[in-house]
JSON list of C-alpha atoms in Angstrom, two decimals:
[
{"chain": "A", "resi": 203, "resn": "MET", "atom": "CA", "xyz": [184.07, 13.42, 158.48]},
{"chain": "A", "resi": 204, "resn": "THR", "atom": "CA", "xyz": [181.51, 15.19, 160.98]},
{"chain": "A", "resi": 205, "resn": "SER", "atom": "CA", "xyz": [184.28, 18.39, 159.92]},
{"chain": "A", "resi": 206, "resn": "GLN", "atom": "CA", "xyz": [183.17, 17.98, 156.33]},
{"chain": "A", "resi": 207, "resn": "ASN", "atom": "CA", "xyz": [179.79, 17.46, 156.88]},
{"chain": "A", "resi": 208, "resn": "GLN", "atom": "CA", "xyz": [179.48, 20.48, 158.67]},
{"chain": "A", "resi": 209, "resn": "ILE", "atom": "CA", "xyz": [181.55, 22.62, 156.05]},
{"chain": "A", "resi": 210, "resn": "ALA", "atom": "CA", "xyz": [179.01, 20.98, 153.41]},
{"chain": "A", "resi": 211, "resn": "LYS", "atom": "CA", "xyz": [175.76, 21.85, 155.74]},
{"chain": "A", "resi": 212, "resn": "PHE", "atom": "CA", "xyz": [177.69, 25.40, 155.88]},
{"chain": "A", "resi": 213, "resn": "THR", "atom": "CA", "xyz": [178.07, 25.86, 152.46]},
{"chain": "A", "resi": 214, "resn": "GLU", "atom": "CA", "xyz": [174.51, 24.55, 151.81]},
{"chain": "A", "resi": 215, "resn": "ASN", "atom": "CA", "xyz": [173.24, 27.32, 153.97]},
{"chain": "A", "resi": 216, "resn": "ASP", "atom": "CA", "xyz": [175.07, 30.27, 153.02]},
{"chain": "A", "resi": 217, "resn": "ALA", "atom": "CA", "xyz": [174.06, 28.99, 149.53]},
{"chain": "A", "resi": 218, "resn": "MET", "atom": "CA", "xyz": [170.55, 29.20, 150.55]},
{"chain": "A", "resi": 219, "resn": "MET", "atom": "CA", "xyz": [170.85, 32.46, 152.21]},
{"chain": "A", "resi": 220, "resn": "GLU", "atom": "CA", "xyz": [172.69, 33.67, 148.94]},
{"chain": "A", "resi": 221, "resn": "LEU", "atom": "CA", "xyz": [169.58, 32.67, 147.00]},
{"chain": "A", "resi": 222, "resn": "GLN", "atom": "CA", "xyz": [166.93, 33.85, 149.42]},
{"chain": "A", "resi": 223, "resn": "SER", "atom": "CA", "xyz": [168.84, 37.15, 149.27]},
{"chain": "A", "resi": 224, "resn": "LYS", "atom": "CA", "xyz": [168.77, 37.30, 145.48]},
{"chain": "A", "resi": 225, "resn": "PHE", "atom": "CA", "xyz": [165.34, 36.05, 145.48]},
{"chain": "A", "resi": 226, "resn": "MET", "atom": "CA", "xyz": [164.07, 38.94, 147.80]},
{"chain": "A", "resi": 227, "resn": "ASP", "atom": "CA", "xyz": [165.96, 41.58, 145.61]},
{"chain": "A", "resi": 228, "resn": "ARG", "atom": "CA", "xyz": [164.33, 40.43, 142.66]},
{"chain": "A", "resi": 229, "resn": "PHE", "atom": "CA", "xyz": [160.86, 40.30, 144.24]},
{"chain": "A", "resi": 230, "resn": "ASN", "atom": "CA", "xyz": [161.14, 43.66, 145.38]},
{"chain": "A", "resi": 231, "resn": "LYS", "atom": "CA", "xyz": [162.66, 45.11, 142.27]},
{"chain": "A", "resi": 232, "resn": "GLY", "atom": "CA", "xyz": [160.39, 43.37, 139.75]},
{"chain": "A", "resi": 233, "resn": "ASN", "atom": "CA", "xyz": [157.24, 44.10, 141.51]},
{"chain": "A", "resi": 234, "resn": "ILE", "atom": "CA", "xyz": [156.01, 40.80, 141.91]},
{"chain": "A", "resi": 235, "resn": "LYS", "atom": "CA", "xyz": [153.18, 39.68, 143.71]},
{"chain": "A", "resi": 236, "resn": "MET", "atom": "CA", "xyz": [152.45, 36.33, 146.12]},
{"chain": "A", "resi": 237, "resn": "GLU", "atom": "CA", "xyz": [149.24, 34.56, 145.82]},
{"chain": "A", "resi": 238, "resn": "LEU", "atom": "CA", "xyz": [148.67, 31.81, 148.24]},
{"chain": "A", "resi": 239, "resn": "SER", "atom": "CA", "xyz": [146.49, 29.06, 147.02]},
{"chain": "A", "resi": 240, "resn": "ALA", "atom": "CA", "xyz": [145.15, 25.68, 148.55]},
{"chain": "A", "resi": 241, "resn": "ARG", "atom": "CA", "xyz": [143.92, 22.69, 146.68]},
{"chain": "A", "resi": 242, "resn": "LYS", "atom": "CA", "xyz": [142.08, 20.16, 148.83]},
{"chain": "A", "resi": 243, "resn": "TYR", "atom": "CA", "xyz": [141.40, 16.27, 148.13]},
{"chain": "A", "resi": 244, "resn": "GLY", "atom": "CA", "xyz": [139.12, 13.77, 148.54]},
{"chain": "A", "resi": 245, "resn": "ASP", "atom": "CA", "xyz": [140.92, 12.06, 151.53]},
{"chain": "A", "resi": 246, "resn": "GLY", "atom": "CA", "xyz": [141.14, 15.45, 153.09]},
{"chain": "A", "resi": 247, "resn": "SER", "atom": "CA", "xyz": [144.48, 16.36, 152.65]},
{"chain": "A", "resi": 248, "resn": "VAL", "atom": "CA", "xyz": [145.54, 20.30, 151.53]},
{"chain": "A", "resi": 249, "resn": "GLU", "atom": "CA", "xyz": [148.15, 21.22, 149.21]},
{"chain": "A", "resi": 250, "resn": "LYS", "atom": "CA", "xyz": [149.23, 24.78, 149.38]},
{"chain": "A", "resi": 251, "resn": "SER", "atom": "CA", "xyz": [151.26, 26.44, 146.74]},
{"chain": "A", "resi": 252, "resn": "ILE", "atom": "CA", "xyz": [152.37, 30.03, 145.99]},
{"chain": "A", "resi": 253, "resn": "LYS", "atom": "CA", "xyz": [152.05, 31.54, 143.01]},
{"chain": "A", "resi": 254, "resn": "LEU", "atom": "CA", "xyz": [154.15, 34.42, 141.91]},
{"chain": "A", "resi": 255, "resn": "THR", "atom": "CA", "xyz": [152.93, 36.90, 139.27]},
{"chain": "A", "resi": 256, "resn": "PRO", "atom": "CA", "xyz": [153.43, 40.24, 138.36]},
{"chain": "A", "resi": 257, "resn": "MET", "atom": "CA", "xyz": [151.54, 43.09, 139.33]},
{"chain": "A", "resi": 258, "resn": "THR", "atom": "CA", "xyz": [149.39, 44.39, 137.20]},
{"chain": "A", "resi": 259, "resn": "ILE", "atom": "CA", "xyz": [147.59, 47.96, 136.87]},
{"chain": "A", "resi": 260, "resn": "GLY", "atom": "CA", "xyz": [144.46, 46.88, 138.94]},
{"chain": "A", "resi": 261, "resn": "ASP", "atom": "CA", "xyz": [147.10, 46.02, 141.60]},
{"chain": "A", "resi": 262, "resn": "TYR", "atom": "CA", "xyz": [148.47, 49.36, 141.63]},
{"chain": "A", "resi": 263, "resn": "ILE", "atom": "CA", "xyz": [145.06, 50.90, 141.79]},
{"chain": "A", "resi": 264, "resn": "GLY", "atom": "CA", "xyz": [143.89, 49.06, 144.39]},
{"chain": "A", "resi": 265, "resn": "ILE", "atom": "CA", "xyz": [146.55, 49.48, 146.50]},
{"chain": "A", "resi": 266, "resn": "TRP", "atom": "CA", "xyz": [146.39, 53.72, 145.79]},
{"chain": "A", "resi": 267, "resn": "ALA", "atom": "CA", "xyz": [142.92, 53.32, 146.49]},
{"chain": "A", "resi": 268, "resn": "ILE", "atom": "CA", "xyz": [143.34, 51.64, 150.13]},
{"chain": "A", "resi": 269, "resn": "ALA", "atom": "CA", "xyz": [145.99, 54.11, 150.83]},
{"chain": "A", "resi": 270, "resn": "LEU", "atom": "CA", "xyz": [143.68, 56.99, 149.69]},
{"chain": "A", "resi": 271, "resn": "LEU", "atom": "CA", "xyz": [140.96, 55.40, 152.07]},
{"chain": "A", "resi": 272, "resn": "LYS", "atom": "CA", "xyz": [143.02, 54.97, 155.04]},
{"chain": "A", "resi": 273, "resn": "SER", "atom": "CA", "xyz": [144.59, 58.75, 154.54]},
{"chain": "A", "resi": 274, "resn": "PHE", "atom": "CA", "xyz": [141.02, 59.84, 154.26]},
{"chain": "A", "resi": 275, "resn": "LEU", "atom": "CA", "xyz": [140.12, 58.36, 157.40]},
{"chain": "A", "resi": 276, "resn": "LEU", "atom": "CA", "xyz": [142.99, 59.30, 159.26]},
{"chain": "A", "resi": 277, "resn": "VAL", "atom": "CA", "xyz": [142.46, 62.97, 158.08]},
{"chain": "A", "resi": 278, "resn": "SER", "atom": "CA", "xyz": [138.73, 62.53, 159.20]},
{"chain": "A", "resi": 279, "resn": "PHE", "atom": "CA", "xyz": [139.26, 61.15, 162.78]},
{"chain": "A", "resi": 280, "resn": "PHE", "atom": "CA", "xyz": [141.96, 63.97, 163.07]},
{"chain": "A", "resi": 281, "resn": "VAL", "atom": "CA", "xyz": [139.41, 66.58, 162.13]},
{"chain": "A", "resi": 282, "resn": "ILE", "atom": "CA", "xyz": [136.87, 64.90, 164.67]},
{"chain": "A", "resi": 283, "resn": "ALA", "atom": "CA", "xyz": [139.40, 64.90, 167.32]},
{"chain": "A", "resi": 284, "resn": "CYS", "atom": "CA", "xyz": [140.54, 68.74, 166.94]},
{"chain": "A", "resi": 285, "resn": "GLU", "atom": "CA", "xyz": [136.28, 69.68, 166.50]},
{"chain": "A", "resi": 286, "resn": "LEU", "atom": "CA", "xyz": [135.22, 67.44, 169.80]},
{"chain": "A", "resi": 287, "resn": "TYR", "atom": "CA", "xyz": [138.40, 69.16, 171.72]},
{"chain": "A", "resi": 288, "resn": "LYS", "atom": "CA", "xyz": [137.44, 72.71, 170.91]},
{"chain": "A", "resi": 289, "resn": "ASP", "atom": "CA", "xyz": [133.95, 71.84, 171.44]},
{"chain": "A", "resi": 290, "resn": "VAL", "atom": "CA", "xyz": [134.92, 70.43, 175.21]},
{"chain": "A", "resi": 291, "resn": "GLN", "atom": "CA", "xyz": [137.25, 73.43, 176.04]},
{"chain": "A", "resi": 292, "resn": "ALA", "atom": "CA", "xyz": [134.07, 75.72, 175.06]},
{"chain": "A", "resi": 293, "resn": "GLN", "atom": "CA", "xyz": [131.45, 73.91, 177.11]},
{"chain": "A", "resi": 294, "resn": "ILE", "atom": "CA", "xyz": [134.24, 74.26, 180.00]},
{"chain": "A", "resi": 295, "resn": "GLU", "atom": "CA", "xyz": [134.16, 77.66, 179.47]},
{"chain": "A", "resi": 296, "resn": "VAL", "atom": "CA", "xyz": [130.18, 77.99, 179.67]},
{"chain": "A", "resi": 297, "resn": "THR", "atom": "CA", "xyz": [130.27, 75.96, 182.31]},
{"chain": "A", "resi": 298, "resn": "ARG", "atom": "CA", "xyz": [132.75, 77.97, 184.33]},
{"chain": "A", "resi": 299, "resn": "THR", "atom": "CA", "xyz": [130.95, 81.04, 183.68]},
{"chain": "A", "resi": 300, "resn": "GLU", "atom": "CA", "xyz": [127.59, 79.94, 184.62]},
{"chain": "A", "resi": 301, "resn": "THR", "atom": "CA", "xyz": [129.24, 78.67, 187.92]},
{"chain": "A", "resi": 302, "resn": "LEU", "atom": "CA", "xyz": [130.79, 81.94, 188.61]},
{"chain": "A", "resi": 303, "resn": "ILE", "atom": "CA", "xyz": [127.60, 83.96, 188.01]},
{"chain": "A", "resi": 304, "resn": "GLU", "atom": "CA", "xyz": [125.52, 81.55, 190.19]},
{"chain": "A", "resi": 305, "resn": "MET", "atom": "CA", "xyz": [128.09, 82.08, 193.04]},
{"chain": "A", "resi": 306, "resn": "LYS", "atom": "CA", "xyz": [127.60, 85.84, 192.59]},
{"chain": "A", "resi": 307, "resn": "ILE", "atom": "CA", "xyz": [124.10, 85.42, 192.86]},
{"chain": "A", "resi": 308, "resn": "CYS", "atom": "CA", "xyz": [124.48, 83.47, 195.72]},
{"chain": "A", "resi": 309, "resn": "ARG", "atom": "CA", "xyz": [126.84, 86.05, 197.38]},
{"chain": "A", "resi": 310, "resn": "ALA", "atom": "CA", "xyz": [124.42, 88.92, 196.87]},
{"chain": "A", "resi": 311, "resn": "GLU", "atom": "CA", "xyz": [121.32, 86.77, 198.49]},
{"chain": "A", "resi": 312, "resn": "PHE", "atom": "CA", "xyz": [123.91, 86.03, 201.25]},
{"chain": "A", "resi": 313, "resn": "GLU", "atom": "CA", "xyz": [124.69, 89.89, 202.06]},
{"chain": "A", "resi": 314, "resn": "GLN", "atom": "CA", "xyz": [121.00, 90.64, 201.21]},
{"chain": "A", "resi": 315, "resn": "ASN", "atom": "CA", "xyz": [119.89, 88.27, 203.85]},
{"chain": "A", "resi": 316, "resn": "GLN", "atom": "CA", "xyz": [122.65, 89.29, 206.23]},
{"chain": "A", "resi": 317, "resn": "CYS", "atom": "CA", "xyz": [123.89, 85.91, 206.70]},
{"chain": "A", "resi": 318, "resn": "SER", "atom": "CA", "xyz": [127.28, 87.27, 208.11]},
{"chain": "A", "resi": 319, "resn": "GLU", "atom": "CA", "xyz": [125.80, 89.03, 211.11]},
{"chain": "A", "resi": 320, "resn": "ASN", "atom": "CA", "xyz": [125.61, 87.33, 214.46]},
{"chain": "A", "resi": 321, "resn": "TYR", "atom": "CA", "xyz": [122.07, 87.91, 215.10]},
{"chain": "A", "resi": 322, "resn": "LEU", "atom": "CA", "xyz": [120.93, 85.31, 212.58]},
{"chain": "A", "resi": 323, "resn": "ILE", "atom": "CA", "xyz": [117.47, 84.61, 212.51]},
{"chain": "A", "resi": 324, "resn": "GLU", "atom": "CA", "xyz": [116.54, 80.71, 213.25]},
{"chain": "A", "resi": 325, "resn": "SER", "atom": "CA", "xyz": [114.42, 80.14, 209.88]},
{"chain": "A", "resi": 326, "resn": "MET", "atom": "CA", "xyz": [117.30, 81.75, 207.73]},
{"chain": "A", "resi": 327, "resn": "ALA", "atom": "CA", "xyz": [119.95, 79.21, 209.29]},
{"chain": "A", "resi": 328, "resn": "GLN", "atom": "CA", "xyz": [119.41, 76.41, 206.56]},
{"chain": "A", "resi": 329, "resn": "ARG", "atom": "CA", "xyz": [119.05, 79.13, 203.89]},
{"chain": "A", "resi": 330, "resn": "CYS", "atom": "CA", "xyz": [122.45, 80.85, 204.78]},
{"chain": "A", "resi": 331, "resn": "GLN", "atom": "CA", "xyz": [124.18, 77.40, 204.80]},
{"chain": "A", "resi": 332, "resn": "GLU", "atom": "CA", "xyz": [123.12, 76.51, 201.45]},
{"chain": "A", "resi": 333, "resn": "LEU", "atom": "CA", "xyz": [124.23, 80.29, 200.36]},
{"chain": "A", "resi": 334, "resn": "GLU", "atom": "CA", "xyz": [127.65, 79.90, 202.04]},
{"chain": "A", "resi": 335, "resn": "ILE", "atom": "CA", "xyz": [128.51, 76.41, 200.42]},
{"chain": "A", "resi": 336, "resn": "CYS", "atom": "CA", "xyz": [127.06, 77.98, 196.82]},
{"chain": "A", "resi": 337, "resn": "ILE", "atom": "CA", "xyz": [129.45, 80.58, 197.54]},
{"chain": "A", "resi": 338, "resn": "ASN", "atom": "CA", "xyz": [132.35, 78.64, 198.50]},
{"chain": "A", "resi": 339, "resn": "GLN", "atom": "CA", "xyz": [132.02, 75.77, 195.95]},
{"chain": "A", "resi": 340, "resn": "ASP", "atom": "CA", "xyz": [135.02, 74.64, 193.64]},
{"chain": "A", "resi": 341, "resn": "ILE", "atom": "CA", "xyz": [134.47, 75.51, 190.24]},
{"chain": "A", "resi": 342, "resn": "GLU", "atom": "CA", "xyz": [137.03, 72.99, 188.84]},
{"chain": "A", "resi": 343, "resn": "MET", "atom": "CA", "xyz": [135.52, 70.42, 190.82]},
{"chain": "A", "resi": 344, "resn": "LYS", "atom": "CA", "xyz": [132.16, 70.92, 189.62]},
{"chain": "A", "resi": 345, "resn": "ILE", "atom": "CA", "xyz": [133.37, 71.01, 185.96]},
{"chain": "A", "resi": 346, "resn": "ARG", "atom": "CA", "xyz": [135.22, 67.79, 186.49]},
{"chain": "A", "resi": 347, "resn": "THR", "atom": "CA", "xyz": [131.99, 66.08, 187.80]},
{"chain": "A", "resi": 348, "resn": "GLN", "atom": "CA", "xyz": [129.93, 66.67, 184.89]},
{"chain": "A", "resi": 349, "resn": "GLN", "atom": "CA", "xyz": [130.12, 64.86, 182.18]},
{"chain": "A", "resi": 350, "resn": "VAL", "atom": "CA", "xyz": [131.50, 67.49, 179.54]},
{"chain": "A", "resi": 351, "resn": "TRP", "atom": "CA", "xyz": [132.56, 65.07, 177.31]},
{"chain": "A", "resi": 352, "resn": "LEU", "atom": "CA", "xyz": [129.34, 63.03, 176.85]},
{"chain": "A", "resi": 353, "resn": "GLN", "atom": "CA", "xyz": [127.40, 66.19, 176.66]},
{"chain": "A", "resi": 354, "resn": "VAL", "atom": "CA", "xyz": [129.46, 67.51, 173.67]},
{"chain": "A", "resi": 355, "resn": "LEU", "atom": "CA", "xyz": [130.45, 64.34, 172.01]},
{"chain": "A", "resi": 356, "resn": "GLY", "atom": "CA", "xyz": [126.94, 64.16, 170.58]},
{"chain": "A", "resi": 357, "resn": "ASN", "atom": "CA", "xyz": [126.49, 68.02, 169.68]},
{"chain": "A", "resi": 358, "resn": "SER", "atom": "CA", "xyz": [129.79, 68.12, 168.09]},
{"chain": "A", "resi": 359, "resn": "ILE", "atom": "CA", "xyz": [129.44, 64.90, 165.84]},
{"chain": "A", "resi": 360, "resn": "GLU", "atom": "CA", "xyz": [126.06, 66.60, 164.72]},
{"chain": "A", "resi": 361, "resn": "LYS", "atom": "CA", "xyz": [127.53, 70.09, 163.87]},
{"chain": "A", "resi": 362, "resn": "MET", "atom": "CA", "xyz": [130.51, 68.65, 162.32]},
{"chain": "A", "resi": 363, "resn": "PHE", "atom": "CA", "xyz": [128.54, 66.66, 159.95]},
{"chain": "A", "resi": 364, "resn": "LYS", "atom": "CA", "xyz": [125.90, 69.43, 159.34]},
{"chain": "A", "resi": 365, "resn": "ALA", "atom": "CA", "xyz": [129.08, 71.42, 158.25]},
{"chain": "A", "resi": 366, "resn": "LEU", "atom": "CA", "xyz": [130.32, 69.46, 155.93]},
{"chain": "A", "resi": 367, "resn": "SER", "atom": "CA", "xyz": [129.63, 70.71, 152.24]},
{"chain": "A", "resi": 368, "resn": "ILE", "atom": "CA", "xyz": [130.95, 69.63, 148.90]},
{"chain": "A", "resi": 369, "resn": "LYS", "atom": "CA", "xyz": [134.01, 72.12, 149.17]},
{"chain": "A", "resi": 370, "resn": "THR", "atom": "CA", "xyz": [134.95, 70.53, 152.64]},
{"chain": "A", "resi": 371, "resn": "CYS", "atom": "CA", "xyz": [134.27, 66.91, 150.85]},
{"chain": "A", "resi": 372, "resn": "ILE", "atom": "CA", "xyz": [136.73, 67.89, 148.04]},
{"chain": "A", "resi": 373, "resn": "ILE", "atom": "CA", "xyz": [139.59, 69.37, 150.04]},
{"chain": "A", "resi": 374, "resn": "LEU", "atom": "CA", "xyz": [139.47, 66.29, 152.33]},
{"chain": "A", "resi": 375, "resn": "PHE", "atom": "CA", "xyz": [139.84, 64.20, 149.56]},
{"chain": "A", "resi": 376, "resn": "PHE", "atom": "CA", "xyz": [142.74, 66.11, 148.15]},
{"chain": "A", "resi": 377, "resn": "LEU", "atom": "CA", "xyz": [144.47, 66.09, 151.67]},
{"chain": "A", "resi": 378, "resn": "SER", "atom": "CA", "xyz": [144.13, 62.45, 152.20]},
{"chain": "A", "resi": 379, "resn": "ALA", "atom": "CA", "xyz": [145.28, 61.89, 148.47]},
{"chain": "A", "resi": 380, "resn": "ALA", "atom": "CA", "xyz": [148.57, 64.12, 149.48]},
{"chain": "A", "resi": 381, "resn": "THR", "atom": "CA", "xyz": [148.90, 62.20, 152.74]},
{"chain": "A", "resi": 382, "resn": "SER", "atom": "CA", "xyz": [148.65, 58.79, 150.73]},
{"chain": "A", "resi": 383, "resn": "ILE", "atom": "CA", "xyz": [151.57, 59.94, 148.75]},
{"chain": "A", "resi": 384, "resn": "ILE", "atom": "CA", "xyz": [153.55, 60.95, 151.34]},
{"chain": "A", "resi": 385, "resn": "PHE", "atom": "CA", "xyz": [152.69, 57.40, 153.13]},
{"chain": "A", "resi": 386, "resn": "ILE", "atom": "CA", "xyz": [153.82, 55.52, 150.06]},
{"chain": "A", "resi": 387, "resn": "LYS", "atom": "CA", "xyz": [156.88, 56.93, 149.41]},
{"chain": "A", "resi": 388, "resn": "ASN", "atom": "CA", "xyz": [158.17, 56.31, 152.67]}
]
């Protein structure tokens, strides 16, 4: 008797799986949307139900609008990240050049004051030490210690939004539309 109950349960489960598979096929092919609704009764109980309705043109337009918006945001963030990276690299080069110029000036002053000579004047000892530190500074360490990202962030965002024109906005719109088409097809 237990084996017949198990067989009956198995066939019921198999039938439920087949029914679920057929339902999901119809659901995916028929472009049906699911809406969850809840009804509250006076005694505090809640009845939840699922309503299946065919998708309307408004639903399709909503899906496209959301896809376009997501694509526009994705493209915008990518453009912002690229601009920010380019600006940070430019600022690093400017800082590196300024540091090299500062080092050359220190070297010239070091040689002019004859700091490397043995007959160092006592009053110049401290200045000569400062010049020696200036000559031997680590450029990469100086660049890393400066907050280049924070300096550039404000300038880059301001520059980018000043550069936006109507043409740029139209191009970004078409790029986001093309991107959304690619995302929806996949």
